[in-house]
mmCIF file of N, CA and C in Angstrom:
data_model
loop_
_atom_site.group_PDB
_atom_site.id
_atom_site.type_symbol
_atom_site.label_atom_id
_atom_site.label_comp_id
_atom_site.label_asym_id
_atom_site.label_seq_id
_atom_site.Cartn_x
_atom_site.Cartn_y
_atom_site.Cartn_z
ATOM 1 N N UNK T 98 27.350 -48.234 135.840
ATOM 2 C CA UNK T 98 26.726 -48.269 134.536
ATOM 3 C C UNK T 98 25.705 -47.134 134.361
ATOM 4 N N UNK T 99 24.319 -47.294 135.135
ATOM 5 C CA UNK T 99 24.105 -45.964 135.268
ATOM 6 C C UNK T 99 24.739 -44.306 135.082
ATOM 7 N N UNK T 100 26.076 -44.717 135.300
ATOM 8 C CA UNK T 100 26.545 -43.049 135.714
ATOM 9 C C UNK T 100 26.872 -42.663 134.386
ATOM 10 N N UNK T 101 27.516 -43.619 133.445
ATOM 11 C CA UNK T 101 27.929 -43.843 132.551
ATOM 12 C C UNK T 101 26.760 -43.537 131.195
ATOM 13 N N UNK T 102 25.521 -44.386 131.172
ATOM 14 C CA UNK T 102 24.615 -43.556 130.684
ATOM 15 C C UNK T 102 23.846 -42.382 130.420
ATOM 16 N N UNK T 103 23.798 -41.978 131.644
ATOM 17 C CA UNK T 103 23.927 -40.485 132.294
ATOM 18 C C UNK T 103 24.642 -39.694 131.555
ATOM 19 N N UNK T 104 25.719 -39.766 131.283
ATOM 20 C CA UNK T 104 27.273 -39.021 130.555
ATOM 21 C C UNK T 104 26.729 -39.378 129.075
ATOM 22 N N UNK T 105 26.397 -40.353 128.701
ATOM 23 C CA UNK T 105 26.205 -40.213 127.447
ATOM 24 C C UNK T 105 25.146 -39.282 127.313
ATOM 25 N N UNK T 106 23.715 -39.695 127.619
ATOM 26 C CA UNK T 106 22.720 -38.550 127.250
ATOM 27 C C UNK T 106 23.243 -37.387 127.576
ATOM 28 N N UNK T 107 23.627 -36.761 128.879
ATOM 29 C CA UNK T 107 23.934 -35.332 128.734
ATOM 30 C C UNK T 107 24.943 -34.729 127.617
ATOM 31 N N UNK T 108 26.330 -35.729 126.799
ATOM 32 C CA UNK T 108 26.970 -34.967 125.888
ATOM 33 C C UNK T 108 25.860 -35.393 124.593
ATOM 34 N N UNK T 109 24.809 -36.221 124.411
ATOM 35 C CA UNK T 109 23.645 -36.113 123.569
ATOM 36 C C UNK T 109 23.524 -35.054 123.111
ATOM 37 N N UNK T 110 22.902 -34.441 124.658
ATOM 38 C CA UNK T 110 21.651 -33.548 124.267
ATOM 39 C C UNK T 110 22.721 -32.353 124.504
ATOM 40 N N UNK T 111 23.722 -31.591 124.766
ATOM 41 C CA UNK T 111 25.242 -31.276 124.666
ATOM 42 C C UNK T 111 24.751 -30.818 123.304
ATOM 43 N N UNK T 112 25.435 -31.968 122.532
ATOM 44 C CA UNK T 112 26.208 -31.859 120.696
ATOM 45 C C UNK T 112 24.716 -31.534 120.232
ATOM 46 N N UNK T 113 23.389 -32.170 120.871
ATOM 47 C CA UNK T 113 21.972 -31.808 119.952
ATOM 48 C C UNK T 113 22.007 -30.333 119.810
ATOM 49 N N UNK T 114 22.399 -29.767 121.237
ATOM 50 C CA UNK T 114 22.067 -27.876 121.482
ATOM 51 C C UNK T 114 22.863 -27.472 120.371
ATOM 52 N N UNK T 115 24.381 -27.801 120.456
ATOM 53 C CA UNK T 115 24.935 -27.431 119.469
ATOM 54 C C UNK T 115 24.978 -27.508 117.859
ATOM 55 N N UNK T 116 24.136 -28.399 117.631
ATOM 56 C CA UNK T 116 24.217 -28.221 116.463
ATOM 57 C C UNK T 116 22.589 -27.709 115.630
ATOM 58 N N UNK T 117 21.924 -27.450 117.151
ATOM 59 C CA UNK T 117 20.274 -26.829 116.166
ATOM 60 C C UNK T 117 20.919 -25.360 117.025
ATOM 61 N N UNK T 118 21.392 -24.933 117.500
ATOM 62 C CA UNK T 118 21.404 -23.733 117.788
ATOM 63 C C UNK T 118 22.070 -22.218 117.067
ATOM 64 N N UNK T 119 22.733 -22.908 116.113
ATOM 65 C CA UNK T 119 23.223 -22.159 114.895
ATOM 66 C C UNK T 119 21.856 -21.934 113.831
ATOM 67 N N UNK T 120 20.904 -23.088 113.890
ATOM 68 C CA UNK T 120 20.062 -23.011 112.332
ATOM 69 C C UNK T 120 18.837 -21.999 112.960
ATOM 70 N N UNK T 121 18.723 -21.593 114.561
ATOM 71 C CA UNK T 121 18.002 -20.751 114.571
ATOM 72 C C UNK T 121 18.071 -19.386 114.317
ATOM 73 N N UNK T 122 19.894 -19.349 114.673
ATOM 74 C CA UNK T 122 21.008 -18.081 114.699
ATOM 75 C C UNK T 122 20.189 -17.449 113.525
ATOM 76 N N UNK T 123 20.454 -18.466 112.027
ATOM 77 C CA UNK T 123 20.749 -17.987 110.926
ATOM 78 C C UNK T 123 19.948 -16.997 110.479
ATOM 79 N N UNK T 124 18.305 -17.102 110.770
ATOM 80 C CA UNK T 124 17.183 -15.848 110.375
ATOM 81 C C UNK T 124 18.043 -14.741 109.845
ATOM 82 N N UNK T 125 17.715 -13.885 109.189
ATOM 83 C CA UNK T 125 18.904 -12.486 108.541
ATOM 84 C C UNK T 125 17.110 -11.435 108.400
ATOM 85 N N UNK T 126 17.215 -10.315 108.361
ATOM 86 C CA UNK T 126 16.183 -9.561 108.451
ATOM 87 C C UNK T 126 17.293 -8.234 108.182
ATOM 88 N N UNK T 127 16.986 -8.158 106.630
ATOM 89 C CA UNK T 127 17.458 -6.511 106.477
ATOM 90 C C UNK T 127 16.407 -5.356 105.940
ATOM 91 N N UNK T 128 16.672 -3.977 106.206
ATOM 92 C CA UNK T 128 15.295 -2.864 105.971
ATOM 93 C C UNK T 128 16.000 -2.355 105.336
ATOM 94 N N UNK T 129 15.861 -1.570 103.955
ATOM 95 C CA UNK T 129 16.508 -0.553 103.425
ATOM 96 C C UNK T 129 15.338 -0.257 102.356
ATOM 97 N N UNK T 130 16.412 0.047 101.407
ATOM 98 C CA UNK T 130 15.715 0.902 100.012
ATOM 99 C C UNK T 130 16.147 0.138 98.790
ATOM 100 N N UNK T 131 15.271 -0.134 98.071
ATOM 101 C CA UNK T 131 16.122 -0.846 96.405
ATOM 102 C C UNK T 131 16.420 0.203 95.839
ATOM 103 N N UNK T 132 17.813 -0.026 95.761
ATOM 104 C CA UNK T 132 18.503 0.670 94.740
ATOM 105 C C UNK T 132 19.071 0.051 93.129
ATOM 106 N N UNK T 133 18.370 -1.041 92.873
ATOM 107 C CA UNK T 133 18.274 -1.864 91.846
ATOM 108 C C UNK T 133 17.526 -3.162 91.476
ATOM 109 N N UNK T 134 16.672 -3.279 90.812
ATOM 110 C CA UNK T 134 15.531 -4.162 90.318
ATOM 111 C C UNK T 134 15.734 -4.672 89.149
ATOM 112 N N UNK T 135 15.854 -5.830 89.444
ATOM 113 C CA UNK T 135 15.147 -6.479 87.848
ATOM 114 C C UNK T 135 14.103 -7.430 87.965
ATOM 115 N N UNK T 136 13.002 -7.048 88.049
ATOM 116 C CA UNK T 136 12.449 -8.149 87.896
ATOM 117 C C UNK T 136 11.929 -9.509 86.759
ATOM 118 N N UNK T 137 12.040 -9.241 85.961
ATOM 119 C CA UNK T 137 11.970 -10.608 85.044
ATOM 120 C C UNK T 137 13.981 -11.246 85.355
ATOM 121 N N UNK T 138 14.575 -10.835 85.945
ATOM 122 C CA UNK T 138 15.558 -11.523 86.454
ATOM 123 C C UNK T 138 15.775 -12.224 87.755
ATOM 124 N N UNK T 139 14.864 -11.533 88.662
ATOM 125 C CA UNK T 139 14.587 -12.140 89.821
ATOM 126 C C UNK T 139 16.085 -11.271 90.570
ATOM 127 N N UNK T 140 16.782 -10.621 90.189
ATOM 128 C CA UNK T 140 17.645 -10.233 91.712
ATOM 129 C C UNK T 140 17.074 -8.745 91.851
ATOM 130 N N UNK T 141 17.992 -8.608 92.676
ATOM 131 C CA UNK T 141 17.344 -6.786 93.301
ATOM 132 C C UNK T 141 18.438 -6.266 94.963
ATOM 133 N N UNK T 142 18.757 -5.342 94.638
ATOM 134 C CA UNK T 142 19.726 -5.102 96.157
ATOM 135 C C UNK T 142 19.043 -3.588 96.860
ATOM 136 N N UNK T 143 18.884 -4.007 98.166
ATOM 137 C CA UNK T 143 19.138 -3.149 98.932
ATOM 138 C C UNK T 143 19.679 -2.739 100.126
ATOM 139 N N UNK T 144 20.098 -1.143 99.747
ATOM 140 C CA UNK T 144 20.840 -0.484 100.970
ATOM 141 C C UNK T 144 20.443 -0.162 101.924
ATOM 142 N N UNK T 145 20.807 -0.381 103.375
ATOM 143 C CA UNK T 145 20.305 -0.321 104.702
ATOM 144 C C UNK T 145 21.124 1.483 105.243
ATOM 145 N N UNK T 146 20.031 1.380 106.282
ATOM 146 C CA UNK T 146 19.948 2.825 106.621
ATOM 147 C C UNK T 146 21.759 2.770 107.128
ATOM 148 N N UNK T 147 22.482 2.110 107.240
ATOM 149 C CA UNK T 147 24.209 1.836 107.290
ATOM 150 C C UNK T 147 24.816 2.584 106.557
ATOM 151 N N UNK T 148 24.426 1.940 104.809
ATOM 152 C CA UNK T 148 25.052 2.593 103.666
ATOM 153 C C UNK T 148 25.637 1.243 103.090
ATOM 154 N N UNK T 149 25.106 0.013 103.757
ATOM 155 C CA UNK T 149 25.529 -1.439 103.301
ATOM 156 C C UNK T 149 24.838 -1.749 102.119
ATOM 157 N N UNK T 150 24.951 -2.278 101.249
ATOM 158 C CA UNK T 150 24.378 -3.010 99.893
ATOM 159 C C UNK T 150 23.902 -4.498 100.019
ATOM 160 N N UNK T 151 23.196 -5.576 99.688
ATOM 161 C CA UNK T 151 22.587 -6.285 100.196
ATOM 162 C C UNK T 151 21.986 -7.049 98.598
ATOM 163 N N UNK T 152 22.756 -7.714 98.151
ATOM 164 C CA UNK T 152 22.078 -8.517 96.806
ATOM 165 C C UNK T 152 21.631 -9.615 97.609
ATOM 166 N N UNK T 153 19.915 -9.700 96.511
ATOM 167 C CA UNK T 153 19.011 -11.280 96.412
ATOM 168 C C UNK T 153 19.082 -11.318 95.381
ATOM 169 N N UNK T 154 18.904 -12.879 95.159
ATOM 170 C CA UNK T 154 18.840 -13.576 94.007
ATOM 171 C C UNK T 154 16.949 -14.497 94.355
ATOM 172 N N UNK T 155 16.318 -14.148 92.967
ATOM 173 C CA UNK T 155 15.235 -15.199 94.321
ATOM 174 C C UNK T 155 14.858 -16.498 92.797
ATOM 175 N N UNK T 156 14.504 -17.599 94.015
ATOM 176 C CA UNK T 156 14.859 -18.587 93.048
ATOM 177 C C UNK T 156 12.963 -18.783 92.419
ATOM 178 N N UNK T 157 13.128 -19.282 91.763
ATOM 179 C CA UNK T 157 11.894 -19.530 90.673
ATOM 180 C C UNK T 157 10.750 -19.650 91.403
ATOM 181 N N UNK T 158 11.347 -20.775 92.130
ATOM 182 C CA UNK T 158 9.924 -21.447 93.286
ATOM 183 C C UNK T 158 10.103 -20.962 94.392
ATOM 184 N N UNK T 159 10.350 -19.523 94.920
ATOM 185 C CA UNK T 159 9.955 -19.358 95.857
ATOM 186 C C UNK T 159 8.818 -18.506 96.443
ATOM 187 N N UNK T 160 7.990 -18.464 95.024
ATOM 188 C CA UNK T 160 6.481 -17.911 95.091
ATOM 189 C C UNK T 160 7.079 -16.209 95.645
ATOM 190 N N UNK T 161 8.158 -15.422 95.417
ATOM 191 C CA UNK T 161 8.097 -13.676 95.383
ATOM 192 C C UNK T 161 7.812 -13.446 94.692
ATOM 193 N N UNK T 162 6.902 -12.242 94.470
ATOM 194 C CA UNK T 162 6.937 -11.356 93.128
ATOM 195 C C UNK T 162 7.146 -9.951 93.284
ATOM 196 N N UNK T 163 8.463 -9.572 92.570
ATOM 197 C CA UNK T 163 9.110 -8.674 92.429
ATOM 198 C C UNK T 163 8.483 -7.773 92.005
ATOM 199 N N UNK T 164 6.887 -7.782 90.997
ATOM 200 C CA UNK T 164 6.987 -7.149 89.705
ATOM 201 C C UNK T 164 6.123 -5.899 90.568
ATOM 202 N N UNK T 165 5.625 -5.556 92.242
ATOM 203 C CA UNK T 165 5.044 -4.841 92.329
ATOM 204 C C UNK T 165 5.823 -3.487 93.166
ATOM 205 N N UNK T 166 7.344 -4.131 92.929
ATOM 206 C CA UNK T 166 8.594 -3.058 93.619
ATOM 207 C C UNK T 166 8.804 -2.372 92.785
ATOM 208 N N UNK T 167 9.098 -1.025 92.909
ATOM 209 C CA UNK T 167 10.050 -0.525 92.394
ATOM 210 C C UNK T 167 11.412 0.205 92.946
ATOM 211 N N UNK T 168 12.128 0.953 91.924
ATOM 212 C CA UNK T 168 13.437 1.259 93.069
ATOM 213 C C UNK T 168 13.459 2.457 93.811
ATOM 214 N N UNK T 169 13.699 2.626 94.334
ATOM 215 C CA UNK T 169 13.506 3.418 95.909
ATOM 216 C C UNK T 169 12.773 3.095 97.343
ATOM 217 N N UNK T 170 11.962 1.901 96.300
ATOM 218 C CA UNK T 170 10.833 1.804 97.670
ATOM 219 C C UNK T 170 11.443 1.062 99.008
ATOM 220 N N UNK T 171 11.189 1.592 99.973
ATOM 221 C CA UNK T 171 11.618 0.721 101.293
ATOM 222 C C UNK T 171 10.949 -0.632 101.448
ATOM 223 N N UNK T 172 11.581 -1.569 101.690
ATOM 224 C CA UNK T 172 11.350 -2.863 101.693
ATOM 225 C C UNK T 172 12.266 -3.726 103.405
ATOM 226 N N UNK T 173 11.759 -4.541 103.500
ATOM 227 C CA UNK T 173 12.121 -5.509 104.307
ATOM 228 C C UNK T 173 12.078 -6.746 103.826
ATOM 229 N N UNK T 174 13.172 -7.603 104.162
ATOM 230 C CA UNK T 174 13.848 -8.260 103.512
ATOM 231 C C UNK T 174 14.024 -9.469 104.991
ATOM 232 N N UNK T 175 13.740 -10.287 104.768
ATOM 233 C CA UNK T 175 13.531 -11.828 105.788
ATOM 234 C C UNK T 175 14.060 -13.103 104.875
ATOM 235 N N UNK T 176 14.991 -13.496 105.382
ATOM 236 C CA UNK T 176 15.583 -15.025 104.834
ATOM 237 C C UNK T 176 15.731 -15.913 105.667
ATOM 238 N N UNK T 177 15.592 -17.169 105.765
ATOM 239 C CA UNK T 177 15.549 -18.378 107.064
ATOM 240 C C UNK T 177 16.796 -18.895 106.724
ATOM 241 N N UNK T 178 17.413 -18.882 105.835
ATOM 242 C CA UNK T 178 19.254 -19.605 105.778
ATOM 243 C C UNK T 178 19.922 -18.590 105.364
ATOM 244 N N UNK T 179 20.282 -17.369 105.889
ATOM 245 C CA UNK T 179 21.394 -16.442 105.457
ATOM 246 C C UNK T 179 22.660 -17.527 104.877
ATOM 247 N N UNK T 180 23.109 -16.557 103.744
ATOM 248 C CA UNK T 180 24.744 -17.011 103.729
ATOM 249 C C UNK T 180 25.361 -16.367 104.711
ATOM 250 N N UNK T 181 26.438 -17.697 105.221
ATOM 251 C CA UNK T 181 26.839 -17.509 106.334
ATOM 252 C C UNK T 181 28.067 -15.916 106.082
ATOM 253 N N UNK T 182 28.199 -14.634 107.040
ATOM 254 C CA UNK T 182 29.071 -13.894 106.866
ATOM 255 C C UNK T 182 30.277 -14.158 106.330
ATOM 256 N N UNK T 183 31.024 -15.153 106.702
ATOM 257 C CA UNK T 183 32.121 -15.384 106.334
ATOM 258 C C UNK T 183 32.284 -16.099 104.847
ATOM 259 N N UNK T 184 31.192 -16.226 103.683
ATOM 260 C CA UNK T 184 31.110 -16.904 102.733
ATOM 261 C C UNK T 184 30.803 -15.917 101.810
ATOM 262 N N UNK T 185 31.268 -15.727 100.921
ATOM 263 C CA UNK T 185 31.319 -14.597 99.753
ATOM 264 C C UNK T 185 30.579 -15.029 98.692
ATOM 265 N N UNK T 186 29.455 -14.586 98.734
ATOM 266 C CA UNK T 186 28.675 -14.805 97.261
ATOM 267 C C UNK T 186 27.890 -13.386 96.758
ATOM 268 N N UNK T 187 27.738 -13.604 95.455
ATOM 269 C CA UNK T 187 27.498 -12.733 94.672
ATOM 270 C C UNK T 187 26.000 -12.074 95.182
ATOM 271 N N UNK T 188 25.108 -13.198 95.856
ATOM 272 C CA UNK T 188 23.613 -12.334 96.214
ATOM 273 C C UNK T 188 23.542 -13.678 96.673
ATOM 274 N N UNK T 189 22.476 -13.604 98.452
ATOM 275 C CA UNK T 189 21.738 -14.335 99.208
ATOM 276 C C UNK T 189 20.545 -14.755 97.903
ATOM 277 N N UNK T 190 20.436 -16.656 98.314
ATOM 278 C CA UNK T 190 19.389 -16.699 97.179
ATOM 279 C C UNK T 190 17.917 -16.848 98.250
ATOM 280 N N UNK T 191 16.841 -16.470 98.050
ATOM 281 C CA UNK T 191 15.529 -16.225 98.282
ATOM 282 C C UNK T 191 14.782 -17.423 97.706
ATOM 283 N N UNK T 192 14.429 -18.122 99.049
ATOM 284 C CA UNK T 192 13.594 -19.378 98.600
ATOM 285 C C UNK T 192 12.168 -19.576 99.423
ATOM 286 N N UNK T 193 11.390 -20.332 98.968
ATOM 287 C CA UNK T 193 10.035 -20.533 99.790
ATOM 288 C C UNK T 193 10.269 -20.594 101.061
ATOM 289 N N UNK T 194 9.818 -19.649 101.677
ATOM 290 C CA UNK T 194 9.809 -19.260 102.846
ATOM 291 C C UNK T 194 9.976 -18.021 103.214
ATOM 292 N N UNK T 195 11.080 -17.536 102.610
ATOM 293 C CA UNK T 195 11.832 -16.432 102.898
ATOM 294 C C UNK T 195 10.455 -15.354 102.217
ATOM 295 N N UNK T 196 10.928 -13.403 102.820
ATOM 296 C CA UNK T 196 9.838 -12.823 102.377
ATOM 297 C C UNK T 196 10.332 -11.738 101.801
ATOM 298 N N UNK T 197 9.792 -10.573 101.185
ATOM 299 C CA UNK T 197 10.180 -9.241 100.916
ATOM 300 C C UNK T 197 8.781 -8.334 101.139
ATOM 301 N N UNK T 198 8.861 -8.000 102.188
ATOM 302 C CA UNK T 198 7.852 -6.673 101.702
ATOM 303 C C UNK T 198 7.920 -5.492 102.013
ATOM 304 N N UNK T 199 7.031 -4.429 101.912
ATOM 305 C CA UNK T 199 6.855 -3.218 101.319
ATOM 306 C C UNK T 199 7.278 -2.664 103.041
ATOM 307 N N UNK T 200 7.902 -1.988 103.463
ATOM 308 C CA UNK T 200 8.080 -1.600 104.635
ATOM 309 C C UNK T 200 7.536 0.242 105.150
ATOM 310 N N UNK T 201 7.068 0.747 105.985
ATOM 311 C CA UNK T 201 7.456 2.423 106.314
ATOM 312 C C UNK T 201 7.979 3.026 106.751
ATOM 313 N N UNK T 202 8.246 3.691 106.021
ATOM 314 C CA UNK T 202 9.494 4.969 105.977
ATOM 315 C C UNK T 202 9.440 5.347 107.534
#
């Protein structure tokens, strides 16, 4: 009986690793340049020193304010739930937590 308990906690704590060890994965951290702003719309994309493109969407409440970017400026870009690579959406949305700021060249 013992041994048997044993086996359970270890595939426990097993399936626990596995399933918090993706939500730490997810962090996303991109550096580039805006090459498009709107701010009273809240999105804005930028290109990484790659040549990749990179749309946010940021949502109402997530306390950013866009209005002190403009386009060219280098920025860094931090999100705590990336969309996952394999999921196609139009722009990562930007929520409390997540950050944007002013980065150097």
């Amino acid at each position: 009986m013992p041994a048997r308990i044993i086996l359970v906690f270890l595939a426990a704590v097993f399936g626990l690793g596995m399933f918090l060890a993706p939500a730490a994965a997810e962090e996303r951290t991109v550096m580039g340049a805006i090459v498009r702003l709107d701010p009273s719309g809240g999105v804005f994309t930028v290109r990484d020193a790659a040549g990749a493109s990179w749309s946010y969407k940021v949502e109402a409440d997530a306390g950013i304010d866009l209005s002190g970017f403009r386009t060219g400026d280098r920025v860094k870009v931090t999100i705590g739930r990336a969309t996952p690579l394999n999921r196609v959406t139009a722009a990562d949305l930007l929520r409390k937590g997540d950050r944007v700021e002013k980065a150097a060249y």
